[in-house]
């Protein structure tokens, strides 16, 4: 057996299940919800498999590759049952994609909202390898009535949590960049991230990217059920903080907002007076490109443009850097503000929503300069 076949075997699977994400912040032990501390994101443009955040609503499924398959059914002329060798026979593609959970930043909601209290690190960037969802749908011959593609993973509902079933519109499903991935950063996709196969919907909030995928149903209608009709929806107009919003007055959250975070220095850091400090972090904008990032070292009174690193790809974050000479003793409020190719700019104040989704207020850290 070569290394790759081993990794795809059940023994390889068991080894993977033992991978420990020891440096992440545990928001929930089971199901596994782990946040990446910003100092780990700071390590580079690509987030390693060990460092990438994890969001799961349900316990991991136990997948046996020898009887695993992917079913494609519904509004198609030819229903399919694909094995892993069938999947690998399609053209292979690799894309670098920034995934962000829609609840990233929920901890900053005021008034607070229920849900996992993610701060800044439910976001990461990885290189995903697999096949185009489009190629699979073409093989199944989608009928003209098809409007949505409903995706289900092998994770099963438990008493308190319904099955994780979601859908994406047919246009996004047929987009050449939407993929079914079996490798993450060159390795077999870890169980945490959807082994043996997951959807990657580039530019969209990451709940669209179904893990452990086993069933694709082409449909005239959106998925029914909690995770499509209640969760991951935002009010269709701005609401006052604390408002209870009826699901019928909401729309699904799809493409990510424009956003930036500092990854260095850390909030509350102390630096010597006169020293040169590199302020740096990442900015991303879903389906749009980052065009500039500005920083302020005086609580937003004045702004300076930062330098963006050359590393970039469609749907990925850009790293920004700015060299700051700590001018005098005192405590400084340092802020970042990203702008994108759709002309969107980060707000300076939050628009509250009941689930704490899409938080994208200008990031802010405090830096203490010691004389
Ligand atoms: N089958 C399944 N897919 C899923 C989920 C899940 O609970 N079950 N969680 C979603 C959510 S909310 C997010 S943010 C991403 C997280 O992907 P990651 O754990 O690889 O970072 O997976 C998505 N795909
Ligand atoms: Mo999420």
XYZ file of C-alpha atoms and ligand atoms in Angstrom:
396
model
C 0.000 0.000 0.000
C 1.414 3.424 -0.813
C 1.170 6.304 1.622
C -1.908 7.799 0.004
C -3.820 4.511 -0.127
C -2.946 3.925 3.487
C -4.226 7.337 4.448
C -7.492 6.516 2.684
C -7.818 3.098 4.356
C -9.632 2.523 7.601
C -6.381 2.215 9.546
C -5.363 5.597 8.193
C -8.743 6.929 9.175
C -8.317 5.780 12.767
C -4.915 7.441 12.963
C -6.417 10.659 11.696
C -9.201 10.539 14.202
C -6.470 10.705 16.832
C -5.009 13.950 15.465
C -4.981 16.389 18.349
C -5.680 20.045 17.841
C -3.892 20.811 21.046
C -3.280 24.523 20.595
C -6.831 25.579 19.741
C -9.388 27.222 22.034
C -12.069 24.672 22.923
C -15.488 26.301 22.612
C -17.136 22.878 22.866
C -15.456 19.482 23.398
C -18.215 17.405 21.777
C -19.346 18.197 19.209
C -15.896 19.561 18.355
C -15.857 23.349 18.116
C -12.341 24.735 18.227
C -11.200 28.296 17.598
C -7.759 29.237 16.279
C -5.928 31.760 18.490
C -4.839 34.743 16.339
C -1.152 34.091 17.077
C -1.495 30.766 15.231
C -3.197 32.430 12.257
C -0.208 34.782 12.268
C 2.084 31.879 11.264
C 1.255 32.374 7.589
C -1.073 32.804 4.632
C -2.031 29.112 4.734
C -3.461 27.725 7.956
C -2.129 24.227 8.715
C -4.506 21.302 9.203
C -3.581 21.284 12.900
C -4.321 24.967 13.332
C -7.511 25.289 11.234
C -10.650 26.023 13.287
C -13.326 23.327 13.581
C -17.089 23.770 13.659
C -19.367 20.719 13.996
C -22.973 20.597 15.117
C -22.975 16.849 15.700
C -20.519 14.120 16.738
C -18.196 12.851 13.990
C -19.651 10.130 11.801
C -17.683 6.886 11.635
C -16.853 6.406 7.973
C -15.834 3.043 6.478
C -14.263 3.802 3.128
C -14.883 0.298 1.727
C -18.643 0.767 1.878
C -18.667 4.543 1.499
C -20.345 6.138 -1.492
C -21.811 9.391 -2.683
C -25.415 9.295 -3.935
C -26.651 11.837 -6.487
C -30.412 11.852 -7.020
C -33.532 13.997 -7.373
C -34.102 16.162 -10.465
C -31.576 14.289 -12.612
C -31.902 11.936 -15.575
C -29.300 9.538 -14.179
C -29.031 8.867 -10.450
C -25.467 8.054 -9.428
C -23.729 6.123 -6.680
C -20.064 7.053 -6.759
C -17.256 5.242 -4.947
C -14.006 7.016 -4.044
C -12.243 5.638 -7.159
C -15.172 7.003 -9.239
C -14.692 10.409 -7.596
C -10.981 10.372 -8.342
C -11.601 9.634 -11.996
C -12.964 13.180 -12.522
C -10.571 16.032 -13.335
C -8.692 17.132 -10.246
C -8.673 20.790 -9.159
C -6.964 22.636 -6.300
C -8.086 25.969 -4.823
C -6.956 28.042 -1.891
C -10.009 29.195 0.044
C -10.624 31.211 3.208
C -13.437 29.629 5.231
C -15.159 31.669 7.915
C -17.983 30.583 10.212
C -20.941 32.949 10.067
C -20.823 33.186 13.871
C -17.197 34.361 13.968
C -17.142 37.449 16.232
C -20.432 36.555 17.935
C -18.755 37.126 21.314
C -18.714 40.857 20.520
C -22.502 41.123 20.048
C -24.105 43.713 22.338
C -26.535 42.736 23.793
C -25.033 39.212 23.863
C -26.689 36.482 21.786
C -26.796 32.727 22.449
C -24.519 30.384 20.505
C -20.813 29.548 20.550
C -18.934 32.626 21.698
C -16.416 32.805 18.846
C -14.031 35.743 19.026
C -11.713 36.306 16.029
C -10.472 32.864 15.049
C -13.351 30.897 13.468
C -11.575 31.547 10.172
C -8.743 29.906 8.249
C -7.254 29.425 4.798
C -6.384 26.051 3.276
C -5.549 24.518 -0.095
C -8.372 22.167 -1.044
C -7.968 19.474 -3.699
C -10.805 17.499 -5.235
C -13.203 17.660 -8.156
C -15.786 20.112 -9.438
C -19.328 19.572 -8.135
C -20.362 20.740 -11.599
C -18.734 17.720 -13.288
C -20.693 15.327 -11.047
C -23.958 17.187 -11.724
C -23.274 17.152 -15.487
C -22.731 13.397 -15.344
C -26.076 12.989 -13.559
C -27.734 15.249 -16.163
C -29.590 17.840 -14.124
C -33.167 18.456 -15.323
C -34.332 21.987 -16.197
C -36.603 22.128 -13.124
C -33.556 22.055 -10.809
C -33.152 25.200 -8.716
C -31.266 24.011 -5.617
C -28.809 21.323 -4.614
C -29.440 19.794 -1.184
C -26.407 18.354 0.601
C -26.284 15.926 3.476
C -23.326 14.526 5.380
C -22.824 11.263 7.248
C -23.185 12.994 10.635
C -26.449 11.887 12.252
C -28.968 13.888 14.290
C -28.926 13.511 18.066
C -31.773 14.195 20.470
C -31.234 17.933 20.807
C -29.854 18.671 17.316
C -31.540 17.935 13.967
C -29.707 16.539 10.922
C -27.345 19.015 9.245
C -28.982 19.381 5.828
C -28.450 22.494 3.743
C -28.807 23.585 0.127
C -27.131 25.967 -2.280
C -28.714 27.496 -5.396
C -28.033 25.628 -8.643
C -25.964 28.549 -10.040
C -23.472 28.330 -7.168
C -23.472 24.508 -7.377
C -22.652 24.667 -11.106
C -19.972 27.328 -10.631
C -16.611 25.894 -11.737
C -15.007 26.907 -8.413
C -17.438 24.949 -6.206
C -15.800 21.645 -5.376
C -15.930 18.315 -3.587
C -12.613 18.086 -1.745
C -10.710 14.995 -0.567
C -7.394 16.645 0.296
C -6.606 19.558 2.615
C -3.203 21.217 2.287
C -1.968 18.158 0.363
C -2.954 15.556 2.958
C -5.990 13.310 3.112
C -8.721 15.493 4.556
C -8.752 15.031 8.362
C -11.891 13.666 10.012
C -12.428 17.040 11.743
C -12.703 18.693 8.346
C -14.945 16.181 6.588
C -13.112 12.945 5.673
C -13.447 11.432 3.153
C -15.213 14.128 1.092
C -16.580 17.609 1.742
C -18.096 20.419 -0.223
C -16.169 23.678 -0.569
C -18.312 26.673 -1.552
C -15.703 29.400 -2.052
C -16.533 32.888 -0.813
C -19.602 31.816 1.154
C -19.992 31.556 4.916
C -18.614 28.118 5.774
C -21.885 26.442 6.809
C -22.474 26.020 3.059
C -19.407 23.763 2.882
C -20.957 20.450 3.972
C -18.515 18.003 5.572
C -18.608 14.157 5.393
C -20.851 14.466 2.355
C -22.752 11.313 1.289
C -25.896 12.587 -0.400
C -26.623 15.171 -3.079
C -30.248 15.764 -3.996
C -31.071 18.082 -6.878
C -34.344 19.816 -6.134
C -36.856 22.464 -7.156
C -36.900 23.791 -3.578
C -34.399 24.843 -0.891
C -33.664 22.317 1.857
C -36.370 22.268 4.506
C -35.438 21.911 8.160
C -33.727 23.885 10.884
C -30.280 24.475 9.360
C -31.693 26.089 6.215
C -34.992 27.624 7.285
C -34.070 28.910 10.774
C -30.282 28.985 11.200
C -27.796 30.911 9.022
C -30.342 33.570 8.173
C -30.098 37.311 8.678
C -32.863 39.928 9.012
C -33.912 41.357 5.621
C -33.646 44.858 7.120
C -31.610 46.350 9.992
C -33.185 45.686 13.409
C -32.835 47.293 16.837
C -30.547 45.413 19.254
C -32.513 42.758 21.166
C -35.329 42.441 18.596
C -36.930 39.027 18.076
C -37.063 38.455 14.318
C -39.523 36.070 12.620
C -37.727 33.624 10.240
C -40.050 34.828 7.446
C -38.374 38.260 7.732
C -34.925 36.773 7.137
C -32.811 35.729 4.165
C -30.003 33.125 4.010
C -26.512 34.458 4.713
C -24.428 33.514 1.651
C -21.332 35.451 0.472
C -19.023 36.664 3.244
C -18.712 40.255 4.337
C -15.575 42.426 4.070
C -13.514 42.038 7.244
C -10.047 42.269 8.783
C -8.350 41.150 11.985
C -4.997 41.850 13.592
C -2.818 38.809 14.217
C 0.186 40.703 15.632
C 0.827 42.249 18.064
C -1.666 40.717 20.474
C -4.331 42.821 22.121
C -2.856 44.379 25.281
C 0.789 43.939 24.194
C 3.433 46.167 25.767
C 6.216 47.578 23.569
C 9.165 49.882 24.341
C 8.926 53.563 23.386
C 10.605 54.406 20.066
C 10.577 50.778 18.847
C 9.337 49.869 15.382
C 6.339 47.568 15.562
C 4.912 45.710 12.594
C 1.122 45.827 12.827
C -0.190 42.936 10.745
C -3.198 40.766 10.120
C -5.511 39.430 7.443
C -8.376 40.884 5.436
C -10.940 38.967 3.375
C -14.152 39.675 1.491
C -15.738 36.380 0.350
C -16.393 36.529 -3.378
C -14.815 39.998 -3.668
C -11.131 40.974 -3.583
C -9.509 43.101 -0.916
C -8.403 46.363 -2.516
C -6.928 48.138 0.522
C -6.549 47.952 4.264
C -6.036 51.031 6.406
C -4.889 51.191 10.008
C -5.299 53.838 12.664
C -3.090 54.187 15.726
C -5.178 56.976 17.241
C -8.579 55.321 17.775
C -9.813 56.087 14.267
C -8.987 59.801 14.067
C -6.487 59.346 11.237
C -5.832 56.404 8.935
C -2.811 55.148 6.974
C -2.772 52.705 4.089
C -1.017 49.366 4.710
C 1.062 47.178 2.388
C -0.607 43.976 1.179
C 1.481 40.799 0.777
C 1.747 39.312 -2.716
C 0.124 35.997 -1.685
C -3.378 36.045 -3.041
C -5.976 33.966 -4.824
C -9.632 34.428 -5.570
C -11.596 33.731 -2.323
C -8.610 34.087 0.004
C -7.521 36.546 2.591
C -4.670 39.035 2.074
C -2.099 39.780 4.697
C -1.610 43.470 5.533
C 1.390 45.049 7.247
C 2.186 48.466 8.602
C 5.326 49.618 10.364
C 4.568 51.803 13.352
C 7.062 53.623 15.517
C 5.656 53.797 19.045
C 5.843 57.595 19.479
C 5.493 58.194 23.206
C 4.521 56.433 26.397
C 0.853 55.617 26.800
C -1.828 53.238 25.694
C -2.904 53.324 22.034
C -6.099 52.144 20.362
C -5.036 50.555 17.068
C -7.662 49.762 14.424
C -7.844 48.107 10.995
C -10.320 48.738 8.206
C -10.588 46.781 4.935
C -12.165 47.828 1.614
C -13.058 45.466 -1.244
C -13.567 45.374 -5.013
C -17.338 45.746 -4.553
C -16.732 49.084 -2.804
C -17.639 47.722 0.620
C -15.760 49.021 3.665
C -15.851 47.732 7.232
C -18.184 49.649 9.542
C -16.878 51.290 12.716
C -19.937 50.278 14.744
C -21.910 47.034 14.841
C -25.319 46.320 13.331
C -26.795 43.821 15.765
C -28.683 40.730 14.564
C -30.310 37.992 16.700
C -27.788 35.243 15.878
C -24.617 37.324 15.920
C -23.787 36.517 12.292
C -21.563 38.486 9.899
C -19.777 40.481 12.609
C -17.312 42.667 10.713
C -16.686 45.834 12.715
C -13.181 47.335 12.271
C -10.825 45.333 14.468
C -9.364 47.059 17.486
C -6.412 46.223 19.727
C -4.830 48.127 22.617
C -1.057 48.592 22.562
C 0.785 49.869 25.596
C 3.975 51.837 24.967
C 6.354 51.866 27.924
C 8.739 54.756 28.487
N -21.969 17.703 7.768
C -21.652 18.873 8.355
N -21.036 19.828 7.613
C -20.688 21.001 8.170
C -21.003 21.289 9.528
C -21.654 20.272 10.289
O -21.941 20.433 11.487
N -21.961 19.083 9.659
N -20.664 22.528 10.052
C -20.570 23.625 9.087
C -20.093 24.866 9.647
S -21.215 25.757 10.564
C -18.839 25.364 9.378
S -18.364 26.890 9.918
C -17.864 24.568 8.598
C -16.578 24.411 9.378
O -15.626 23.701 8.644
P -14.280 23.242 9.378
O -14.665 22.488 10.630
O -13.543 22.412 8.393
O -13.526 24.498 9.727
O -18.364 23.270 8.278
C -19.710 23.237 7.886
N -20.045 21.924 7.406
Mo -20.286 27.890 10.792
